[in-house]
CSV table of C-alpha atoms in Angstrom, one decimal:
chain,number,residue,atom,x,y,z
A,1,MET,CA,97.7,71.9,106.2
A,2,VAL,CA,97.2,72.6,102.5
A,3,GLN,CA,93.6,73.2,101.7
A,4,VAL,CA,91.6,73.1,98.5
A,5,VAL,CA,88.4,75.1,98.8
A,6,LYS,CA,85.7,75.2,96.2
A,7,LEU,CA,84.9,78.7,95.1
A,8,LEU,CA,82.4,78.2,92.3
A,9,GLN,CA,80.5,75.3,90.8
A,10,LEU,CA,80.2,76.0,87.1
A,11,SER,CA,77.4,73.6,86.3
A,12,ASN,CA,75.3,70.8,87.6
A,13,ILE,CA,77.0,68.6,84.9
A,14,SER,CA,80.0,66.7,86.0
A,15,ASP,CA,82.1,66.5,82.7
A,16,ILE,CA,83.4,70.1,82.7
A,17,GLU,CA,86.6,71.0,80.8
A,18,VAL,CA,88.4,74.2,81.8
A,19,SER,CA,90.1,74.3,78.4
A,20,SER,CA,92.2,77.4,78.7
A,21,GLY,CA,93.5,76.9,82.3
A,22,ILE,CA,93.2,79.7,84.8
A,23,LYS,CA,94.8,83.1,84.3
A,24,ILE,CA,94.9,85.8,87.0
A,25,LEU,CA,95.1,89.3,85.6
A,26,LYS,CA,96.2,92.3,87.7
A,27,ILE,CA,94.3,95.2,86.3
A,28,ASN,CA,94.1,98.7,87.9
A,29,GLY,CA,94.9,97.3,91.3
A,30,GLU,CA,92.3,94.6,91.2
A,31,GLU,CA,92.6,90.9,90.4
A,32,TRP,CA,90.5,89.4,87.6
A,33,VAL,CA,90.4,85.7,86.6
A,34,PHE,CA,90.0,84.5,83.0
A,35,PHE,CA,89.1,80.9,82.0
A,36,GLY,CA,87.4,79.2,79.1
A,37,TRP,CA,85.2,76.2,79.8
A,38,TYR,CA,82.6,73.9,78.3
A,39,HIS,CA,80.9,70.6,79.0
A,40,ASP,CA,81.7,67.7,76.8
A,41,THR,CA,78.7,65.5,76.0
A,42,GLN,CA,75.4,66.8,77.5
A,43,TYR,CA,75.1,69.7,75.1
A,44,GLY,CA,71.3,70.0,75.6
A,45,SER,CA,71.4,70.8,79.3
A,46,ASP,CA,73.7,73.8,79.6
A,47,GLU,CA,72.4,76.2,82.3
A,48,TYR,CA,73.7,79.2,80.4
A,49,GLY,CA,71.7,78.6,77.2
A,50,CYS,CA,74.3,76.8,75.1
A,51,THR,CA,72.4,74.0,73.5
A,52,SER,CA,74.4,72.5,70.6
A,53,THR,CA,77.7,72.4,68.8
A,54,PRO,CA,79.6,74.4,67.7
A,55,ASN,CA,78.3,77.1,70.1
A,56,ILE,CA,78.9,75.5,73.5
A,57,PHE,CA,82.1,77.3,74.6
A,58,HIS,CA,82.2,79.9,77.4
A,59,ASN,CA,85.1,82.4,77.9
A,60,TRP,CA,84.6,84.2,81.2
A,61,LEU,CA,86.4,87.1,82.8
A,62,MET,CA,85.5,87.5,86.5
A,63,LYS,CA,86.4,89.6,89.4
A,64,ARG,CA,88.3,87.5,91.8
A,65,SER,CA,86.3,89.0,94.6
A,66,ASP,CA,83.1,87.7,92.9
A,67,LEU,CA,84.7,84.3,92.4
A,68,GLU,CA,85.7,84.1,96.0
A,69,ALA,CA,82.1,85.0,97.0
A,70,GLY,CA,80.8,82.1,94.8
A,71,LYS,CA,79.0,84.5,92.4
A,72,THR,CA,78.6,83.7,88.7
A,73,ASP,CA,78.8,87.3,87.6
A,74,HIS,CA,81.1,87.4,84.6
A,75,ILE,CA,82.1,89.2,81.4
A,76,ASN,CA,81.8,87.2,78.2
A,77,ILE,CA,85.1,88.3,76.6
A,78,THR,CA,84.0,87.2,73.1
A,79,GLY,CA,80.9,89.3,73.4
A,80,SER,CA,78.5,86.3,73.7
A,81,GLU,CA,77.8,83.6,76.2
A,82,CYS,CA,77.7,80.7,73.8
A,83,ASN,CA,80.3,80.7,71.0
A,84,SER,CA,82.5,78.4,68.9
A,85,PHE,CA,85.9,79.6,70.2
A,86,ILE,CA,87.5,77.0,72.3
A,87,THR,CA,90.4,78.7,74.1
A,88,LEU,CA,93.4,76.5,74.8
A,89,GLY,CA,96.1,78.9,76.1
A,90,VAL,CA,96.4,82.3,77.5
A,91,GLN,CA,99.1,85.0,77.5
A,92,TYR,CA,98.7,88.3,79.4
A,93,LEU,CA,100.7,91.4,78.5
A,94,PRO,CA,100.5,93.5,81.6
A,95,SER,CA,102.4,96.5,80.2
A,96,ARG,CA,99.7,96.9,77.5
A,97,LYS,CA,96.8,95.3,79.5
A,98,TRP,CA,96.2,92.9,76.6
A,99,LEU,CA,94.9,89.4,77.0
A,100,MET,CA,95.9,87.1,74.2
A,101,VAL,CA,94.1,83.8,73.9
A,102,HIS,CA,94.7,81.0,71.4
A,103,GLY,CA,92.7,77.9,70.4
A,104,TYR,CA,90.5,77.2,67.5
A,105,THR,CA,87.0,77.8,66.0
A,106,TYR,CA,85.3,74.5,66.7
A,107,THR,CA,83.6,72.7,63.8
A,108,SER,CA,83.5,69.1,65.0
A,109,GLY,CA,85.2,66.8,67.5
A,110,GLY,CA,88.9,68.0,67.7
A,111,THR,CA,88.6,69.8,64.4
A,112,GLY,CA,88.5,73.5,63.6
A,113,TYR,CA,90.3,76.6,62.4
A,114,PRO,CA,93.4,77.6,64.5
A,115,ARG,CA,92.6,81.0,66.0
A,116,LEU,CA,94.2,83.8,67.9
A,117,ALA,CA,92.3,86.7,69.6
A,118,ILE,CA,93.8,89.7,71.4
A,119,TYR,CA,91.6,91.8,73.8
A,120,ASP,CA,92.3,95.1,75.4
A,121,VAL,CA,91.3,94.6,79.0
A,122,SER,CA,92.3,98.0,80.4
A,123,ASP,CA,88.6,98.3,81.2
A,124,PRO,CA,87.9,94.7,82.1
A,125,ASN,CA,84.2,95.5,82.3
A,126,ASN,CA,84.2,96.4,78.6
A,127,PRO,CA,86.9,94.4,76.8
A,128,GLN,CA,87.8,95.5,73.3
A,129,VAL,CA,89.0,93.3,70.4
A,130,VAL,CA,92.4,94.3,69.2
A,131,LYS,CA,92.7,91.5,66.7
A,132,ASP,CA,90.8,88.3,66.0
A,133,ILE,CA,92.3,86.1,63.3
A,134,GLN,CA,92.3,82.4,62.3
A,135,SER,CA,93.7,80.0,59.8
A,136,SER,CA,92.2,79.7,56.3
A,137,SER,CA,92.0,75.9,56.7
A,138,SER,CA,90.3,73.6,59.1
A,139,VAL,CA,92.6,71.1,60.9
A,140,SER,CA,91.9,67.9,62.7
A,141,SER,CA,93.4,67.0,66.1
A,142,VAL,CA,94.3,70.7,66.3
A,143,PHE,CA,96.4,72.2,69.2
A,144,THR,CA,97.3,75.9,68.7
A,145,HIS,CA,100.2,77.7,70.3
A,146,ALA,CA,100.8,81.4,70.2
A,147,LEU,CA,103.3,83.8,71.8
A,148,TYR,CA,104.0,87.5,71.5
A,149,ASN,CA,107.5,88.9,72.4
A,150,GLU,CA,107.4,92.6,73.0
A,151,LYS,CA,111.2,93.2,73.1
A,152,HIS,CA,111.7,91.8,69.5
A,153,ASP,CA,108.1,92.7,68.4
A,154,LYS,CA,107.4,89.2,67.2
A,155,ILE,CA,104.2,87.2,67.2
A,156,LEU,CA,104.6,83.5,66.8
A,157,ILE,CA,101.7,81.1,65.9
A,158,SER,CA,101.8,77.4,65.2
A,159,TRP,CA,99.5,74.4,65.5
A,160,LYS,CA,99.7,70.7,65.7
A,161,PRO,CA,99.6,68.5,63.6
A,162,THR,CA,100.8,71.1,60.9
A,163,LEU,CA,104.5,71.6,61.7
A,164,LYS,CA,104.8,75.2,60.5
A,165,LEU,CA,105.7,78.2,62.7
A,166,TYR,CA,104.3,81.5,61.4
A,167,TYR,CA,105.8,84.8,62.6
A,168,GLY,CA,105.9,88.5,62.0
A,169,SER,CA,105.6,91.9,63.7
A,170,PHE,CA,102.5,93.0,65.5
A,171,ASN,CA,101.8,95.4,62.6
A,172,ASP,CA,102.0,92.4,60.3
A,173,LEU,CA,99.4,90.7,62.5
A,174,LEU,CA,97.1,93.7,62.4
A,175,ASN,CA,97.3,93.9,58.6
A,176,ALA,CA,96.7,90.2,58.1
A,177,SER,CA,93.4,88.7,57.2
A,178,LYS,CA,94.4,85.2,58.0
A,179,ILE,CA,97.2,83.7,60.0
A,180,GLU,CA,99.0,82.5,56.9
A,181,ASP,CA,99.4,86.1,55.8
A,182,LEU,CA,102.2,86.6,58.3
A,183,PRO,CA,105.3,87.2,56.2
A,184,ASN,CA,107.5,84.4,57.6
A,185,VAL,CA,107.1,80.7,58.1
A,186,ILE,CA,109.5,78.0,59.4
A,187,ASP,CA,108.9,74.4,58.7
A,188,GLY,CA,109.2,71.7,61.3
A,189,TYR,CA,108.0,73.2,64.6
A,190,ASP,CA,104.7,73.6,66.4
A,191,VAL,CA,105.6,74.1,70.0
A,192,PHE,CA,107.6,77.0,71.6
A,193,TYR,CA,108.3,78.1,75.1
A,194,SER,CA,110.0,81.2,76.5
A,195,ILE,CA,113.4,81.0,78.1
A,196,ASP,CA,114.0,84.7,78.4
A,197,ASP,CA,113.2,87.9,76.4
A,198,ASP,CA,115.7,86.8,73.7
A,199,ARG,CA,115.2,83.1,73.2
A,200,VAL,CA,112.5,80.5,72.9
A,201,ILE,CA,112.5,76.7,72.9
A,202,VAL,CA,110.9,75.4,69.6
A,203,CYS,CA,109.9,71.8,69.3
A,204,ASP,CA,108.7,69.2,66.9
A,205,ASN,CA,105.9,67.9,69.1
A,206,ALA,CA,104.7,65.3,66.6
A,207,HIS,CA,106.5,62.7,68.7
A,208,PHE,CA,107.1,62.1,72.4
A,209,PRO,CA,109.5,63.1,73.8
A,210,SER,CA,109.7,66.2,71.6
A,211,THR,CA,112.9,67.1,69.8
A,212,CYS,CA,113.5,70.7,70.9
A,213,TYR,CA,115.9,73.5,70.0
A,214,ILE,CA,116.8,77.0,71.3
A,215,MET,CA,115.9,79.7,68.8
A,216,ASP,CA,117.3,83.3,68.9
A,217,LEU,CA,114.3,85.7,68.5
A,218,ASP,CA,116.5,88.4,67.0
A,219,THR,CA,117.9,86.3,64.1
A,220,MET,CA,115.2,83.5,64.3
A,221,GLN,CA,118.1,81.1,63.9
A,222,ILE,CA,118.5,77.8,65.8
A,223,GLU,CA,121.3,78.0,68.4
A,224,THR,CA,121.5,74.4,69.6
A,225,SER,CA,121.2,71.0,68.1
A,226,GLY,CA,118.1,68.9,68.9
A,227,ILE,CA,117.5,67.8,72.5
A,228,ASN,CA,114.8,65.4,73.5
A,229,LEU,CA,112.6,67.1,76.2
A,230,ASP,CA,109.8,65.5,78.1
A,231,LEU,CA,106.8,67.5,79.2
A,232,PRO,CA,105.9,69.3,81.3
A,233,LYS,CA,108.5,72.0,81.9
A,234,THR,CA,108.7,75.3,83.9
A,235,ARG,CA,111.1,78.2,84.2
A,236,THR,CA,112.6,79.1,87.6
A,237,ILE,CA,114.9,82.1,88.2
A,238,ASN,CA,118.0,80.4,86.9
A,239,TYR,CA,116.9,77.1,85.4
A,240,LEU,CA,114.6,75.4,83.0
A,241,VAL,CA,113.1,72.4,84.9
A,242,THR,CA,111.6,69.5,83.1
A,243,LEU,CA,109.8,66.4,84.4
A,244,ALA,CA,110.6,63.0,82.9
A,245,LYS,CA,109.8,59.3,83.6
A,246,SER,CA,112.5,57.0,84.9
A,247,ASP,CA,113.0,53.5,83.5
A,248,SER,CA,110.9,52.3,86.5
A,249,ASN,CA,108.1,54.9,85.7
A,250,ASN,CA,109.0,57.3,88.6
A,251,ILE,CA,108.8,61.1,88.4
A,252,VAL,CA,112.3,62.6,87.6
A,253,VAL,CA,113.0,66.3,88.1
A,254,GLN,CA,115.7,67.7,85.8
A,255,PHE,CA,117.3,71.1,86.4
A,256,ARG,CA,118.6,72.3,83.0
A,257,SER,CA,121.0,75.1,82.0
A,258,LEU,CA,119.3,78.1,80.3
A,259,ASN,CA,122.3,78.3,78.0
A,260,ASP,CA,122.2,74.9,76.2
A,261,LEU,CA,119.4,73.0,78.0
A,262,SER,CA,121.8,70.4,79.3
A,263,VAL,CA,120.9,68.6,82.5
A,264,ILE,CA,122.8,70.0,85.6
A,265,LYS,CA,121.0,68.0,88.3
A,266,SER,CA,118.5,65.2,88.1
A,267,TYR,CA,116.5,63.7,90.9
A,268,ASP,CA,114.3,60.6,90.9
A,269,LEU,CA,111.6,61.3,93.4
A,270,GLY,CA,110.9,57.6,94.0
A,271,VAL,CA,107.2,57.9,93.3
A,272,SER,CA,105.2,56.6,90.3
A,273,TRP,CA,104.3,59.0,87.5
A,274,GLY,CA,100.7,57.6,87.6
A,275,SER,CA,97.8,58.2,85.2
A,276,LYS,CA,97.6,62.0,85.7
A,277,THR,CA,100.4,64.2,84.4
A,278,PRO,CA,102.3,65.9,87.2
A,279,GLN,CA,102.8,69.7,86.9
A,280,PRO,CA,105.8,71.7,88.2
A,281,MET,CA,105.4,75.2,89.6
A,282,PRO,CA,108.5,77.5,90.4
A,283,ILE,CA,109.2,78.7,93.9
A,284,GLY,CA,112.3,80.9,93.4
A,285,ASP,CA,114.8,78.2,92.2
A,286,ASP,CA,112.9,75.4,94.0
A,287,VAL,CA,110.1,73.5,92.2
A,288,ALA,CA,106.8,72.3,93.6
A,289,VAL,CA,105.7,69.2,91.7
A,290,PHE,CA,101.9,68.8,91.9
A,291,ASP,CA,101.6,65.0,91.8
A,292,PHE,CA,97.9,64.5,91.2
A,293,SER,CA,97.9,60.7,90.9
A,294,ASN,CA,99.3,60.4,94.4
A,295,SER,CA,97.6,63.5,95.8
A,296,LYS,CA,101.0,65.0,96.9
A,297,ILE,CA,103.0,68.1,96.4
A,298,HIS,CA,106.8,67.4,96.2
A,299,VAL,CA,109.2,70.3,96.9
A,300,VAL,CA,112.5,69.9,95.1
A,301,ASN,CA,115.7,71.9,95.6
A,302,LYS,CA,118.4,72.1,92.9
A,303,ASP,CA,121.2,71.2,95.3
A,304,ASN,CA,119.4,69.0,97.8
A,305,GLY,CA,116.8,67.2,95.8
A,306,LEU,CA,113.5,66.3,97.4
A,307,VAL,CA,113.2,68.4,100.6
A,308,GLN,CA,109.4,68.1,101.5
A,309,THR,CA,106.3,66.2,100.5
A,310,ILE,CA,102.9,67.7,101.4
A,311,ASP,CA,99.4,66.1,101.1
A,312,LEU,CA,97.2,67.5,98.4
A,313,PRO,CA,93.7,66.7,99.6
A,314,LYS,CA,92.0,67.4,96.2
A,315,VAL,CA,93.1,67.6,92.6
A,316,CYS,CA,93.9,71.2,91.8
A,317,VAL,CA,95.5,71.9,88.5
A,318,GLU,CA,95.8,74.5,85.7
A,319,GLY,CA,96.1,77.2,88.2
A,320,ASP,CA,97.7,80.6,88.6
A,321,ILE,CA,99.1,82.4,91.7
A,322,SER,CA,97.4,85.4,93.2
A,323,ASN,CA,99.1,88.3,95.0
A,324,ASP,CA,98.2,87.0,98.4
A,325,GLY,CA,99.8,83.5,97.8
A,326,THR,CA,96.7,81.5,97.0
A,327,ILE,CA,96.4,79.5,93.8
A,328,ILE,CA,93.2,79.7,91.8
A,329,CYS,CA,92.8,76.4,90.1
A,330,ALA,CA,90.4,74.0,88.3
A,331,ASP,CA,89.5,70.3,88.7
A,332,PHE,CA,91.7,68.0,86.7
A,333,ASN,CA,90.6,67.6,83.0
A,334,MET,CA,87.0,66.3,83.0
A,335,ALA,CA,87.0,65.2,86.7
A,336,GLY,CA,84.7,67.9,88.0
A,337,ASN,CA,82.9,71.2,87.5
A,338,SER,CA,84.4,73.7,89.9
A,339,ILE,CA,86.9,76.5,90.2
A,340,ASN,CA,88.8,76.2,93.4
A,341,LYS,CA,91.6,77.8,95.4
A,342,LEU,CA,94.6,76.1,97.1
A,343,VAL,CA,95.7,77.7,100.3
A,344,ALA,CA,99.0,76.7,101.8
A,345,ASP,CA,99.6,76.6,105.6
A,346,ILE,CA,102.7,78.9,105.1
A,347,TYR,CA,102.8,81.5,102.3
A,348,TYR,CA,103.8,85.1,101.7
A,349,LYS,CA,101.5,88.0,100.7
A,350,VAL,CA,102.7,90.6,98.2
A,351,ILE,CA,100.9,93.9,98.9
A,352,PHE,CA,101.2,96.9,96.6
A,353,ASN,CA,100.9,100.3,98.3
A,354,GLY,CA,101.7,103.2,95.9
A,355,ALA,CA,105.4,103.1,95.0
A,356,SER,CA,106.1,100.4,97.7
A,357,VAL,CA,105.5,96.7,97.9
A,358,CYS,CA,105.2,95.0,101.3
A,359,ILE,CA,105.7,91.4,102.1
A,360,GLU,CA,103.7,89.7,104.9
A,361,ASP,CA,103.3,86.2,106.1
A,362,ASN,CA,99.9,84.5,106.0
A,363,GLN,CA,99.3,85.8,109.6
A,364,GLY,CA,99.6,89.4,108.3
A,365,GLN,CA,103.0,90.0,110.0
A,366,PRO,CA,105.5,92.0,108.0
A,367,LEU,CA,108.7,90.2,106.9
A,368,ALA,CA,111.6,92.4,107.9
A,369,ASN,CA,115.0,92.0,106.4
A,370,LYS,CA,113.7,89.6,103.8
A,371,ASN,CA,115.7,89.2,100.5
A,372,ILE,CA,113.5,89.4,97.4
A,373,TYR,CA,114.2,89.8,93.7
A,374,VAL,CA,112.7,92.5,91.4
A,375,GLY,CA,113.1,93.0,87.7
A,376,GLU,CA,111.4,94.5,84.7
A,377,ILE,CA,109.6,92.1,82.3
A,378,GLY,CA,108.7,92.5,78.7
A,379,GLY,CA,105.2,91.3,79.6
A,380,THR,CA,105.2,87.6,78.4
A,381,ASN,CA,103.4,85.3,80.8
A,382,GLN,CA,102.0,82.3,79.1
A,383,LEU,CA,99.9,79.3,80.1
A,384,ASP,CA,99.3,76.5,77.7
A,385,ARG,CA,97.1,73.9,79.4
A,386,TRP,CA,97.1,71.3,76.7
A,387,GLN,CA,100.8,70.5,77.1
A,388,MET,CA,100.8,71.4,80.8
A,389,ILE,CA,103.4,74.0,80.2
A,390,ARG,CA,103.9,77.0,82.5
A,391,GLY,CA,106.3,79.5,81.1
A,392,TYR,CA,107.6,82.9,82.3
A,393,SER,CA,109.6,85.3,80.3
A,394,LEU,CA,111.7,86.6,83.1
A,395,PRO,CA,114.2,89.4,82.8
A,396,SER,CA,117.8,88.5,82.0
A,397,SER,CA,118.9,89.9,85.4
A,398,LEU,CA,117.1,90.5,88.7
A,399,ASP,CA,117.9,93.1,91.4
A,400,SER,CA,118.2,91.8,94.9
A,401,LYS,CA,116.5,94.0,97.5
A,402,THR,CA,116.0,93.7,101.2
A,403,THR,CA,112.8,94.7,103.0
A,404,GLY,CA,112.9,97.2,105.8
A,405,SER,CA,111.6,96.8,109.3
A,406,ASP,CA,108.1,97.3,108.0
A,407,GLY,CA,108.5,94.5,105.4
A,408,CYS,CA,108.4,97.0,102.5
A,409,ILE,CA,110.7,98.1,99.7
A,410,ASP,CA,110.6,101.1,97.4
A,411,LEU,CA,109.7,100.4,93.8
A,412,SER,CA,109.6,104.0,92.5
A,413,GLU,CA,112.4,103.3,90.0
A,414,TYR,CA,110.0,100.9,88.2
A,415,ASN,CA,107.2,103.4,88.0
A,416,GLY,CA,105.0,102.7,84.9
A,417,LYS,CA,106.8,99.4,84.2
A,418,ALA,CA,105.7,95.8,84.5
A,419,VAL,CA,107.8,94.0,87.0
A,420,VAL,CA,108.2,90.5,88.4
A,421,ILE,CA,108.6,90.1,92.2
A,422,ILE,CA,110.1,86.9,93.5
A,423,VAL,CA,109.9,86.0,97.2
A,424,PRO,CA,112.1,82.9,97.9
A,425,PRO,CA,111.1,80.6,100.7
């Protein structure tokens, strides 16, 4: 059965917020885990020396092996244990080994200066600041979003409730002293989400559901008229998948075209949305919907609808997938104080061995004659926990490859490049 195993208890305090979500970084053949966290009310009793606002926020980079061993050894990526930077979202650029985190410099409850920091983690034991920049103005009820697209060399930054999308080149960012120094601004949007290397979804998130549009990253022009999109959403190989509520408050899974966001297939799962927002996770072109209110995982196929429901014995959210098929995750919102792992009863391991990659099942047996997909990526991999969005900038095309009798394929043609490897069920 599916198991959720506690790896690390962050604190003896119960009201812990893992604000950034979990991000697994593959660096020099080793997995590292980044997450930002804090406790909400008991500021005077932090075991790590953080005693009062605004300096109550932790931003940790940990070896996964230490995390699995229950150790608290960590790198403070900001350079100090207790700081005022609350990180709300993470983007990893594997081709450059850059970690980009966005959030805000906290001043008071829900208020602060929207902020973006980029770190060079090529030596994760000694992260270096590439750029740390914030807005010139403090904002209340602030939710910051940021995205860097390598193909078009565009950095995009926006925040709620200010509906302005600032953008420019990376050199523009390096030369800026504040976010507002970026040379371009578009009014009316504060949320964006990658479709592929050439397009993003931009939204007016001042209302629910959001009014969203497709924007071309080359011309920065709107390609489609406004479409109401519920949250959350995720990208599979060939579709954008959104979750919506039916008239009877059930979870509805919508498979949408990447061309115009129109709904191709829609499935009412027949289960209540509940008080906790469900989260979709792609599995090839299938979607696993983590239904926290009902402690279930629903697997949905584009052509056949709901194909399987699995018990989820413990809430496990805001996670990321490791090479060996486990999901490193956190407790839901303020519900606990631990970092966990979710282990399925059936999963695949992706093992890198020089110029080859080998696929094994969870029993360690090679998967011979297994069709998998490989493609080069520009490096965008974004997690935005506040809107429960998981987004992947996948390549515009994927090569289909078949493993040999040893379960391996040769990847020498991608030497020195960042690639995505998809192993369908």
